[in-house]
Amino acid sequence: MKNSKRWGRRVLSALTAAAVLAATPVGAAGNGKSKGKPPASSHRYIEVQLLGINDFHGQLNVTRKVGGREVGRADYLAAYLKQREAENKNTLLVHAGDAVGASPPVSALLQDEPTIEVLNKLGFDVGTLGNHEFDEGVAEMLRLIHGGYHPATGDFAGADFPYVSANVVDAQTGKPILPPYVIKRVNGMPIGFIGVTLTETPTIVTPSGVAGVKFIDEATAINKAVRELKKKGVQTIIVLAHNPGVSNPDGTNASGEIVDIAKTIDDEVDVIFAGHNHAYLNAVVDGKLLVQSYSYGTAFSDVDLKIDPRTKDVVAKKAEIVTTYHDGITPDPEIRTLIEKYEAKVAPLVNQVIGTAAETITDEQNESGESALGNLIADAQRAAMKTDFAFMNPGGIRADIEQGEVTWGELYNVQPFNNQLVKMTLTGAQIRQLLNQQWQPTQTRMLQISGLRYTWSASKPVGEKVIDIQLPDGTPLKPDAEYTVTVNSFLADGGDGFTVLTQGTNREVGPVDLDALVSYIRGLEQPFSARIEGRINRLP
């Protein structure tokens, strides 16, 4: 299960279409139109095109909006990729992790096999592991890659393209569980692709998901692979890294883990495809071109290289982040047919109407950290387990509830992780510690709450930000008193850094979080609604 907030929609909506289209080539976001022929003087160099995506999350049939225009869906993404690919025979397709996991029902209910099939059909050449590839454990991840049998779906052929991972190693042998790199030859030029995954993965995935593997330092793993590639005469080297980064549209102010990695690794690396934080990145750092194209197939990265055939090294490179606007292209019919086949398989369950929303209920947090959808989900979990309180991690809320009829499939998109609910007992002092753990050195994660209210101060130091904690009737939380609490299994195991939850006693396992939400909404007066109620209050 992923820990980070669903950045994609936030960043996409904040960056208007006008700003996207106005960006310059390094830091540019395109409109999907043909790039045109290169200057005649470039004929002496071999021109290679890399088309990349990151954080696709199986969003085969999900449409989103950027600047009021529809974007996303695999059939539209496919049309853009095929259009660009037709312009250069020396094209490779790559992905930087989280191709699957936290997926909509059309992919998730079929073990994400449909997403791999679509990537196969598009002719992807190489991919790497994101944290979500580990959602169902290493064995299931390797089954999707190499093929194998699953009780729910039967036999599956696996990916037609290699996955590379230099820093995910077997916990016993210390050897990579997948090849650290692969060499692709394009028009006679050897190009090395190295894969890495963020080392924080064990803290943001359930323990069972990463059982048996360890994550070593990304830069160390990359540099080792680069040394091996150079010994083999490879001078053009690309890194597929599921590590976060962001920049301004013009390439300035690049920041994030991937920037730090870029400054540390061998200068023979030419390009790094980043991921994880669902953001825009197109910048040159330490001579290396860094790109990330949001998430969910709403955009892709188009990297153009010029390689000197004498040295086999890159002499020029540039990138464009292209938004997949629907009004700019006709969807690919082959991929649309595939999507419709998958939709038909899951339709009986997905299309069940659960209730009617009086208005759109979003997980947009106010300045205090409270959201209407977070309140609804926390209330549902507290009701399901009949506890005093409930706490919900914001990274587990993946979509809004739109106004009108609400189907099972829509609620699955909201909570796609299938985490079980866990009831436990905590003292008032432990609950205060839990709330203070929302503020961590690198990130703040505001838990969504039910059954209590509290105030916190922005001026207080980390560890002491929470001030008053009260029960619904206004009485204060007692440090020595014991209270029953509901959280999901991810949080119960200390996920997202909420380690105090591992100390909870009298544990009881309940239903899956999605089932609790479905049952709760069915029991509400229709049409139902939810709102921000002042459960969390921020002081200066």
Coordinates of C-alpha atoms in Angstrom, one line a residue:
M1 CA 0.0 0.0 0.0
K2 CA 1.3 3.4 -0.9
N3 CA 2.0 5.9 1.7
S4 CA 2.2 9.2 -0.2
K5 CA -0.7 11.4 -0.9
R6 CA -2.3 11.2 -4.3
W7 CA -0.2 14.0 -5.7
G8 CA -1.2 13.6 -9.4
R9 CA -4.5 15.3 -9.3
R10 CA -3.2 18.1 -7.1
V11 CA -0.2 18.8 -9.3
L12 CA -2.1 18.4 -12.5
S13 CA -4.9 20.8 -11.5
A14 CA -2.5 23.3 -10.1
L15 CA -0.5 23.4 -13.3
T16 CA -2.9 24.9 -15.9
A17 CA -2.9 23.8 -19.5
A18 CA -1.6 27.2 -20.5
A19 CA 1.4 26.8 -18.3
V20 CA 2.0 23.4 -19.6
L21 CA 1.9 24.3 -23.2
A22 CA 4.0 27.4 -22.7
A23 CA 7.0 25.5 -21.3
T24 CA 10.3 25.4 -23.1
P25 CA 11.9 22.2 -24.6
V26 CA 13.8 21.3 -21.4
G27 CA 10.9 21.4 -19.0
A28 CA 8.4 21.3 -21.8
A29 CA 5.0 19.7 -21.8
G30 CA 3.6 19.1 -25.2
N31 CA 0.2 19.1 -26.8
G32 CA 0.6 15.7 -28.5
K33 CA 1.3 17.1 -31.9
S34 CA 4.0 15.8 -34.2
K35 CA 7.5 17.0 -33.4
G36 CA 8.4 17.4 -37.0
K37 CA 11.6 16.3 -38.8
P38 CA 15.0 17.0 -37.2
P39 CA 17.5 19.4 -38.9
A40 CA 19.3 17.9 -41.8
S41 CA 22.6 18.5 -40.1
S42 CA 21.8 15.8 -37.5
H43 CA 22.1 12.9 -40.0
R44 CA 25.6 11.9 -38.8
Y45 CA 24.2 11.1 -35.3
I46 CA 21.9 8.2 -34.5
E47 CA 18.7 9.6 -33.1
V48 CA 17.0 7.5 -30.5
Q49 CA 13.6 8.3 -28.9
L50 CA 12.6 7.0 -25.4
L51 CA 8.9 7.2 -24.5
G52 CA 8.3 6.7 -20.8
I53 CA 5.5 6.5 -18.3
N54 CA 5.5 6.2 -14.5
D55 CA 2.9 5.5 -11.9
F56 CA 0.3 4.2 -14.3
H57 CA -1.4 2.2 -11.6
G58 CA -3.5 0.2 -14.1
Q59 CA -5.7 3.2 -15.0
L60 CA -6.9 1.5 -18.1
N61 CA -10.4 3.1 -18.3
V62 CA -10.1 6.1 -15.9
T63 CA -10.5 9.6 -17.4
R64 CA -9.2 12.7 -15.5
K65 CA -9.1 16.4 -16.3
V66 CA -6.3 18.9 -16.7
G67 CA -7.3 22.5 -17.3
G68 CA -10.9 21.4 -18.0
R69 CA -9.8 19.0 -20.7
E70 CA -10.1 15.2 -20.5
V71 CA -6.9 13.2 -20.2
G72 CA -5.8 9.7 -19.4
R73 CA -7.1 6.2 -20.3
A74 CA -4.9 3.5 -21.9
D75 CA -6.5 3.7 -25.3
Y76 CA -5.6 7.4 -25.6
L77 CA -2.2 7.0 -24.1
A78 CA -1.6 4.2 -26.7
A79 CA -2.6 6.5 -29.6
Y80 CA -0.1 9.1 -28.5
L81 CA 2.7 6.6 -28.0
K82 CA 2.0 4.9 -31.4
Q83 CA 2.0 8.4 -33.0
R84 CA 5.3 9.3 -31.6
E85 CA 6.8 5.9 -32.2
A86 CA 5.9 6.2 -35.9
E87 CA 8.1 9.3 -36.2
N88 CA 11.3 7.5 -35.2
K89 CA 12.1 3.8 -35.9
N90 CA 14.7 4.0 -33.2
T91 CA 12.1 4.1 -30.3
L92 CA 12.0 2.3 -27.0
L93 CA 9.1 2.3 -24.5
V94 CA 10.0 2.3 -20.8
H95 CA 8.2 2.6 -17.5
A96 CA 9.6 3.7 -14.1
G97 CA 7.5 1.5 -11.7
D98 CA 4.0 1.4 -10.2
A99 CA 2.6 0.2 -13.5
V100 CA 0.2 -1.9 -11.3
G101 CA -1.2 -1.7 -7.8
A102 CA -3.8 0.7 -6.4
S103 CA -5.6 0.0 -9.7
P104 CA -9.2 0.4 -10.7
P105 CA -11.4 -2.7 -10.7
V106 CA -11.0 -3.3 -14.5
S107 CA -7.3 -4.3 -13.7
A108 CA -7.2 -5.0 -10.0
L109 CA -10.1 -7.6 -10.0
L110 CA -8.1 -9.5 -12.6
Q111 CA -4.9 -9.5 -10.6
D112 CA -3.6 -6.6 -12.8
E113 CA -3.0 -9.0 -15.6
P114 CA -4.9 -6.6 -18.0
T115 CA -2.4 -3.8 -17.4
I116 CA 0.6 -6.1 -18.3
E117 CA -1.3 -7.3 -21.3
V118 CA -1.8 -3.7 -22.5
L119 CA 1.9 -2.9 -22.0
N120 CA 2.7 -6.1 -23.9
K121 CA 0.4 -5.1 -26.7
L122 CA 2.1 -1.6 -26.9
G123 CA 5.5 -3.2 -27.2
F124 CA 7.1 -1.9 -24.0
D125 CA 10.8 -2.7 -24.0
V126 CA 11.8 -2.4 -20.3
G127 CA 10.4 -1.5 -16.9
T128 CA 11.4 -1.4 -13.2
L129 CA 9.7 -2.0 -9.9
G130 CA 7.8 0.7 -7.9
N131 CA 6.7 0.2 -4.4
H132 CA 3.2 -0.9 -5.5
E133 CA 4.6 -3.9 -7.4
F134 CA 5.1 -5.3 -3.9
D135 CA 1.4 -4.9 -2.8
E136 CA 0.6 -8.6 -2.9
G137 CA 4.1 -9.9 -2.2
V138 CA 7.2 -10.8 -4.1
A139 CA 5.9 -14.1 -5.4
E140 CA 2.8 -12.4 -7.0
M141 CA 5.0 -9.6 -8.4
L142 CA 7.3 -12.2 -10.1
R143 CA 4.3 -14.1 -11.4
L144 CA 3.1 -11.0 -13.2
I145 CA 6.6 -10.5 -14.7
H146 CA 7.5 -14.1 -15.5
G147 CA 4.1 -15.7 -15.8
G148 CA 2.4 -18.4 -13.8
Y149 CA -0.9 -19.6 -12.3
H150 CA -3.2 -17.7 -10.0
P151 CA -6.4 -19.3 -8.5
A152 CA -8.6 -16.3 -9.5
T153 CA -7.4 -15.9 -13.1
G154 CA -5.7 -19.1 -14.1
D155 CA -2.5 -19.2 -16.2
F156 CA -0.9 -16.0 -17.2
A157 CA 2.0 -15.6 -19.7
G158 CA 3.6 -12.6 -18.0
A159 CA 5.4 -9.6 -19.4
D160 CA 6.9 -9.7 -22.8
F161 CA 9.6 -7.3 -21.8
P162 CA 12.3 -7.4 -19.1
Y163 CA 12.1 -5.8 -15.7
V164 CA 15.4 -4.5 -14.2
S165 CA 16.1 -3.9 -10.5
A166 CA 19.6 -3.2 -9.2
N167 CA 18.8 -2.5 -5.5
V168 CA 16.1 -5.1 -4.6
V169 CA 18.0 -8.1 -3.3
D170 CA 17.2 -11.4 -1.8
A171 CA 17.5 -11.1 2.0
Q172 CA 19.5 -14.3 2.4
T173 CA 21.8 -14.3 -0.6
G174 CA 22.1 -10.5 -1.1
K175 CA 21.7 -11.0 -4.9
P176 CA 19.3 -9.0 -7.0
I177 CA 15.9 -10.7 -7.5
L178 CA 15.9 -9.4 -11.1
P179 CA 18.6 -8.5 -13.5
P180 CA 20.2 -5.1 -12.4
Y181 CA 20.2 -3.9 -15.9
V182 CA 19.6 -4.8 -19.5
I183 CA 21.3 -3.8 -22.7
K184 CA 19.2 -2.8 -25.7
R185 CA 20.7 -2.4 -29.1
V186 CA 19.2 0.3 -31.3
N187 CA 20.5 0.7 -34.8
G188 CA 23.8 -0.9 -33.6
M189 CA 24.1 1.3 -30.5
P190 CA 24.1 -0.4 -27.1
I191 CA 22.0 1.3 -24.5
G192 CA 22.0 0.2 -20.9
F193 CA 18.9 0.4 -18.7
I194 CA 19.3 0.2 -14.9
G195 CA 16.4 0.0 -12.5
V196 CA 16.1 1.0 -8.9
T197 CA 13.2 1.4 -6.4
L198 CA 13.1 3.8 -3.4
T199 CA 14.7 2.3 -0.3
E200 CA 11.7 3.5 1.8
T201 CA 9.5 0.8 0.3
P202 CA 9.5 -1.4 3.4
T203 CA 8.0 1.5 5.4
I204 CA 5.2 2.1 3.0
V205 CA 4.2 -1.5 2.0
T206 CA 2.7 -4.1 4.3
P207 CA 5.4 -6.3 5.8
S208 CA 4.2 -9.4 3.9
G209 CA 4.7 -7.5 0.7
V210 CA 8.4 -7.2 1.1
A211 CA 9.1 -10.4 3.0
G212 CA 12.3 -12.0 1.9
V213 CA 13.9 -9.0 0.2
K214 CA 16.0 -6.0 1.1
F215 CA 16.4 -2.6 -0.5
I216 CA 20.0 -1.3 -0.8
D217 CA 21.0 2.3 -1.4
E218 CA 20.0 3.4 -4.9
A219 CA 23.1 5.3 -5.8
T220 CA 25.4 2.4 -4.7
A221 CA 23.4 0.0 -6.8
I222 CA 23.4 2.3 -9.8
N223 CA 27.1 2.9 -9.7
K224 CA 27.9 -0.8 -9.5
A225 CA 25.7 -1.5 -12.5
V226 CA 27.3 1.5 -14.4
R227 CA 30.8 0.0 -13.8
E228 CA 29.7 -3.3 -15.2
L229 CA 28.1 -1.6 -18.2
K230 CA 31.2 0.4 -19.0
K231 CA 33.3 -2.7 -18.9
K232 CA 31.0 -4.1 -21.6
G233 CA 31.5 -1.0 -23.7
V234 CA 28.2 0.7 -23.0
Q235 CA 28.4 4.5 -23.0
T236 CA 24.7 5.4 -23.3
I237 CA 23.1 4.6 -19.9
I238 CA 19.5 5.2 -18.7
V239 CA 18.3 4.8 -15.2
L240 CA 14.6 3.9 -14.4
A241 CA 14.2 5.0 -10.9
H242 CA 11.1 4.9 -8.8
N243 CA 12.2 7.9 -6.7
P244 CA 10.5 11.3 -6.4
G245 CA 11.4 14.6 -8.1
V246 CA 9.8 17.7 -9.3
S247 CA 10.7 20.9 -11.2
N248 CA 9.2 24.0 -12.6
P249 CA 7.8 23.8 -16.2
D250 CA 11.0 25.5 -17.4
G251 CA 13.3 23.1 -15.7
T252 CA 14.3 25.3 -12.8
N253 CA 14.1 24.5 -9.1
A254 CA 14.5 20.7 -9.5
S255 CA 14.2 19.0 -6.1
G256 CA 13.6 15.6 -4.5
E257 CA 15.3 12.3 -3.9
I258 CA 16.1 11.8 -7.6
V259 CA 18.0 15.1 -7.7
D260 CA 20.2 14.0 -4.8
I261 CA 20.8 10.6 -6.5
A262 CA 21.7 12.4 -9.8
K263 CA 24.4 14.3 -8.0
T264 CA 25.9 11.2 -6.5
I265 CA 26.0 8.7 -9.4
D266 CA 28.4 8.2 -12.2
D267 CA 28.5 10.9 -14.8
E268 CA 28.2 8.2 -17.5
V269 CA 24.4 8.1 -16.7
D270 CA 22.7 10.2 -19.4
V271 CA 19.0 10.2 -18.4
I272 CA 16.9 9.3 -15.3
F273 CA 13.2 8.5 -15.5
A274 CA 11.8 9.2 -12.0
G275 CA 8.5 8.4 -10.4
H276 CA 6.5 7.9 -7.1
N277 CA 5.3 11.5 -6.4
H278 CA 3.2 11.8 -9.5
A279 CA 4.7 15.2 -10.4
Y280 CA 6.2 17.1 -13.4
L281 CA 10.0 16.9 -13.8
N282 CA 12.0 17.9 -16.8
A283 CA 15.4 19.3 -15.8
V284 CA 19.1 18.8 -16.2
V285 CA 21.0 18.1 -13.0
D286 CA 24.7 17.4 -12.9
G287 CA 24.7 16.9 -16.6
K288 CA 21.9 14.3 -16.4
L289 CA 18.5 14.7 -17.9
L290 CA 15.7 14.0 -15.3
V291 CA 12.1 13.4 -16.3
Q292 CA 8.8 12.4 -14.7
S293 CA 5.4 12.7 -16.3
Y294 CA 2.8 13.0 -13.6
S295 CA 0.8 9.7 -13.3
Y296 CA -2.1 7.5 -14.4
G297 CA -1.3 7.8 -18.1
T298 CA -2.3 11.5 -18.1
A299 CA 1.1 12.3 -19.6
F300 CA 4.2 10.6 -20.9
S301 CA 7.9 11.6 -21.3
D302 CA 9.4 11.9 -24.7
V303 CA 13.2 11.9 -24.5
D304 CA 15.3 12.5 -27.7
L305 CA 18.9 11.4 -27.8
K306 CA 21.6 11.9 -30.3
I307 CA 24.3 9.3 -30.2
D308 CA 27.7 9.5 -31.9
P309 CA 28.2 6.2 -33.6
R310 CA 32.0 6.5 -33.2
T311 CA 32.0 6.9 -29.4
K312 CA 28.6 5.2 -28.8
D313 CA 27.9 8.1 -26.4
V314 CA 25.1 10.7 -26.1
V315 CA 26.1 14.1 -27.6
A316 CA 22.7 15.8 -27.2
K317 CA 19.5 15.2 -25.3
K318 CA 16.2 16.9 -24.6
A319 CA 12.8 16.0 -23.3
E320 CA 9.2 16.9 -23.6
I321 CA 6.4 16.0 -21.2
V322 CA 3.3 15.4 -23.3
T323 CA -0.2 15.5 -21.8
T324 CA -2.6 13.0 -23.2
Y325 CA -5.5 15.3 -24.1
H326 CA -8.5 13.4 -25.5
D327 CA -9.5 16.2 -27.8
G328 CA -6.1 16.0 -29.5
I329 CA -6.3 12.4 -30.9
T330 CA -8.4 9.4 -31.7
P331 CA -8.2 6.6 -29.2
D332 CA -6.4 3.5 -30.3
P333 CA -9.1 0.9 -31.4
E334 CA -7.0 -2.2 -30.5
I335 CA -6.5 -1.1 -26.9
R336 CA -10.1 0.1 -26.6
T337 CA -11.3 -3.4 -27.6
L338 CA -9.1 -4.9 -24.9
I339 CA -10.4 -2.5 -22.3
E340 CA -14.0 -3.3 -23.2
K341 CA -13.2 -7.0 -22.8
Y342 CA -11.9 -6.5 -19.3
E343 CA -14.8 -4.2 -18.4
A344 CA -17.3 -6.9 -19.4
K345 CA -15.6 -9.4 -17.1
V346 CA -15.9 -7.3 -14.0
A347 CA -19.2 -5.5 -14.9
P348 CA -21.6 -7.5 -12.7
L349 CA -19.8 -6.5 -9.5
V350 CA -18.5 -3.1 -10.6
N351 CA -21.9 -1.7 -11.7
Q352 CA -23.9 -2.4 -8.5
V353 CA -25.3 0.9 -7.3
I354 CA -24.6 1.3 -3.5
G355 CA -26.1 4.7 -2.9
T356 CA -26.5 8.3 -4.2
A357 CA -24.2 11.1 -3.2
A358 CA -26.0 14.5 -2.7
E359 CA -22.8 16.3 -3.9
T360 CA -19.2 15.4 -4.8
I361 CA -17.3 14.3 -1.6
T362 CA -13.6 15.0 -1.9
D363 CA -10.5 14.1 0.1
E364 CA -9.2 17.7 -0.3
Q365 CA -7.9 18.7 3.1
N366 CA -8.5 22.1 4.6
E367 CA -5.6 23.9 6.3
S368 CA -6.2 22.0 9.5
G369 CA -5.8 18.6 7.6
E370 CA -9.5 17.5 7.6
S371 CA -11.4 16.3 4.6
A372 CA -15.0 15.4 4.0
L373 CA -14.2 12.1 2.4
G374 CA -11.7 11.3 5.2
N375 CA -14.5 11.9 7.8
L376 CA -16.9 9.6 5.9
I377 CA -14.3 6.7 5.6
A378 CA -13.2 7.0 9.3
D379 CA -16.9 7.0 10.4
A380 CA -17.5 3.9 8.3
Q381 CA -14.5 2.1 9.9
R382 CA -15.5 3.1 13.5
A383 CA -19.0 1.9 12.9
A384 CA -17.9 -1.4 11.4
M385 CA -15.7 -2.3 14.4
K386 CA -17.8 -0.5 17.1
T387 CA -14.9 1.3 18.6
D388 CA -14.4 4.6 20.4
F389 CA -12.2 6.1 17.6
A390 CA -11.0 5.4 14.1
F391 CA -7.9 6.7 12.2
M392 CA -7.5 6.5 8.4
N393 CA -4.2 7.3 6.5
P394 CA -4.7 9.8 3.7
G395 CA -2.6 7.9 1.2
G396 CA -5.2 5.1 1.3
I397 CA -7.8 7.4 -0.2
R398 CA -7.4 7.3 -3.9
A399 CA -10.3 9.0 -5.6
D400 CA -13.3 11.2 -4.8
I401 CA -17.0 10.2 -4.6
E402 CA -18.7 12.0 -7.4
Q403 CA -22.2 13.4 -7.1
G404 CA -25.0 11.1 -8.2
E405 CA -25.3 7.3 -8.2
V406 CA -22.4 5.7 -6.5
T407 CA -21.4 2.2 -7.7
W408 CA -19.3 -0.5 -6.1
G409 CA -16.6 0.2 -8.7
E410 CA -16.4 3.8 -7.8
L411 CA -16.0 3.0 -4.1
Y412 CA -13.3 0.5 -5.1
N413 CA -11.4 3.3 -6.8
V414 CA -11.7 5.2 -3.5
Q415 CA -10.2 2.3 -1.4
P416 CA -8.5 -0.2 -3.7
F417 CA -6.0 -1.8 -1.2
N418 CA -8.2 -4.5 0.3
N419 CA -6.8 -3.8 3.8
Q420 CA -8.5 -5.5 6.7
L421 CA -9.7 -3.4 9.6
V422 CA -8.0 -4.0 12.9
K423 CA -9.5 -3.2 16.4
M424 CA -7.1 -2.5 19.2
T425 CA -6.8 -0.9 22.6
L426 CA -4.6 2.2 23.1
T427 CA -4.2 4.5 26.1
G428 CA -4.9 8.2 25.8
A429 CA -1.2 8.9 26.0
Q430 CA -0.6 6.5 23.1
I431 CA -3.3 8.3 21.1
R432 CA -1.6 11.6 21.7
Q433 CA 1.7 10.1 20.5
L434 CA -0.1 8.7 17.4
L435 CA -1.4 12.1 16.5
N436 CA 2.0 13.7 17.0
Q437 CA 3.5 11.1 14.6
Q438 CA 1.7 12.8 11.8
W439 CA 4.6 15.3 11.6
Q440 CA 7.7 13.5 10.4
P441 CA 11.1 14.8 9.2
T442 CA 10.4 14.4 5.5
Q443 CA 6.6 14.5 5.3
T444 CA 3.4 15.4 7.1
R445 CA 0.5 12.9 6.9
M446 CA -2.7 14.0 8.4
L447 CA -4.8 11.1 9.7
Q448 CA -8.5 11.3 9.1
I449 CA -10.3 10.8 12.3
S450 CA -13.7 9.7 13.8
G451 CA -14.9 9.8 17.4
L452 CA -12.7 12.7 18.7
R453 CA -11.5 16.2 17.9
Y454 CA -8.2 17.9 18.6
T455 CA -6.3 21.1 18.1
W456 CA -2.7 21.4 17.0
S457 CA -0.2 24.3 16.7
A458 CA 2.0 25.0 13.7
S459 CA 4.5 26.8 15.9
K460 CA 5.1 23.9 18.2
P461 CA 8.0 21.6 17.7
V462 CA 7.6 18.2 16.1
G463 CA 6.5 15.7 18.7
E464 CA 4.6 18.4 20.6
K465 CA 2.2 19.9 18.0
V466 CA -1.0 18.3 19.4
I467 CA -2.6 20.4 22.1
D468 CA -6.1 19.6 23.2
I469 CA -7.8 16.2 22.5
Q470 CA -11.4 15.9 23.3
L471 CA -14.2 13.4 23.1
P472 CA -17.4 14.4 21.2
D473 CA -19.0 15.6 24.4
G474 CA -16.1 18.0 25.0
T475 CA -14.5 16.1 27.9
P476 CA -10.7 15.8 27.5
L477 CA -9.0 12.5 26.6
K478 CA -7.5 11.0 29.7
P479 CA -3.8 9.9 29.3
D480 CA -4.2 6.8 31.5
A481 CA -7.6 5.7 30.2
E482 CA -7.9 2.9 27.7
Y483 CA -9.8 3.4 24.4
T484 CA -10.7 1.2 21.5
V485 CA -9.4 2.2 18.1
T486 CA -10.0 1.1 14.5
V487 CA -7.2 1.3 11.9
N488 CA -6.5 -0.6 8.7
S489 CA -4.0 -3.4 8.7
F490 CA -1.4 -1.2 7.0
L491 CA -1.5 1.3 9.8
A492 CA -1.7 -1.5 12.4
D493 CA 1.7 -2.7 11.3
G494 CA 3.2 0.7 11.8
G495 CA 2.9 1.9 8.2
D496 CA 3.5 5.5 7.2
G497 CA 5.7 5.8 10.3
F498 CA 2.8 5.4 12.8
T499 CA 4.8 3.0 14.9
V500 CA 2.9 3.5 18.1
L501 CA 0.1 1.5 16.6
T502 CA 2.2 -1.6 16.8
Q503 CA 1.9 -1.4 20.6
G504 CA -1.9 -1.8 20.5
T505 CA -3.3 -4.6 22.6
N506 CA -6.4 -6.8 22.4
R507 CA -6.3 -6.9 18.6
E508 CA -9.3 -8.1 16.6
V509 CA -9.3 -8.4 12.8
G510 CA -12.5 -7.3 11.0
P511 CA -13.8 -6.9 7.5
V512 CA -12.0 -5.4 4.5
D513 CA -12.0 -1.6 4.5
L514 CA -13.9 -1.4 1.2
D515 CA -16.7 -3.7 2.6
A516 CA -17.0 -1.5 5.6
L517 CA -17.4 1.6 3.4
V518 CA -20.0 -0.1 1.2
S519 CA -22.0 -1.3 4.1
Y520 CA -21.9 2.1 5.8
I521 CA -23.1 4.0 2.8
R522 CA -25.9 1.5 2.1
G523 CA -27.1 2.2 5.7
L524 CA -27.1 6.0 5.3
E525 CA -30.2 8.0 4.5
Q526 CA -30.2 8.7 0.8
P527 CA -28.9 10.8 -0.8
F528 CA -26.0 10.8 1.5
S529 CA -23.4 13.5 2.2
A530 CA -20.3 14.2 4.3
R531 CA -18.6 17.5 5.2
I532 CA -15.7 19.0 7.1
E533 CA -16.9 19.4 10.7
G534 CA -14.0 20.9 12.6
R535 CA -12.7 17.6 13.9
I536 CA -9.2 18.9 13.4
N537 CA -8.3 22.5 14.2
R538 CA -5.1 24.2 13.4
L539 CA -3.7 27.1 15.5
P540 CA -1.0 29.5 14.4

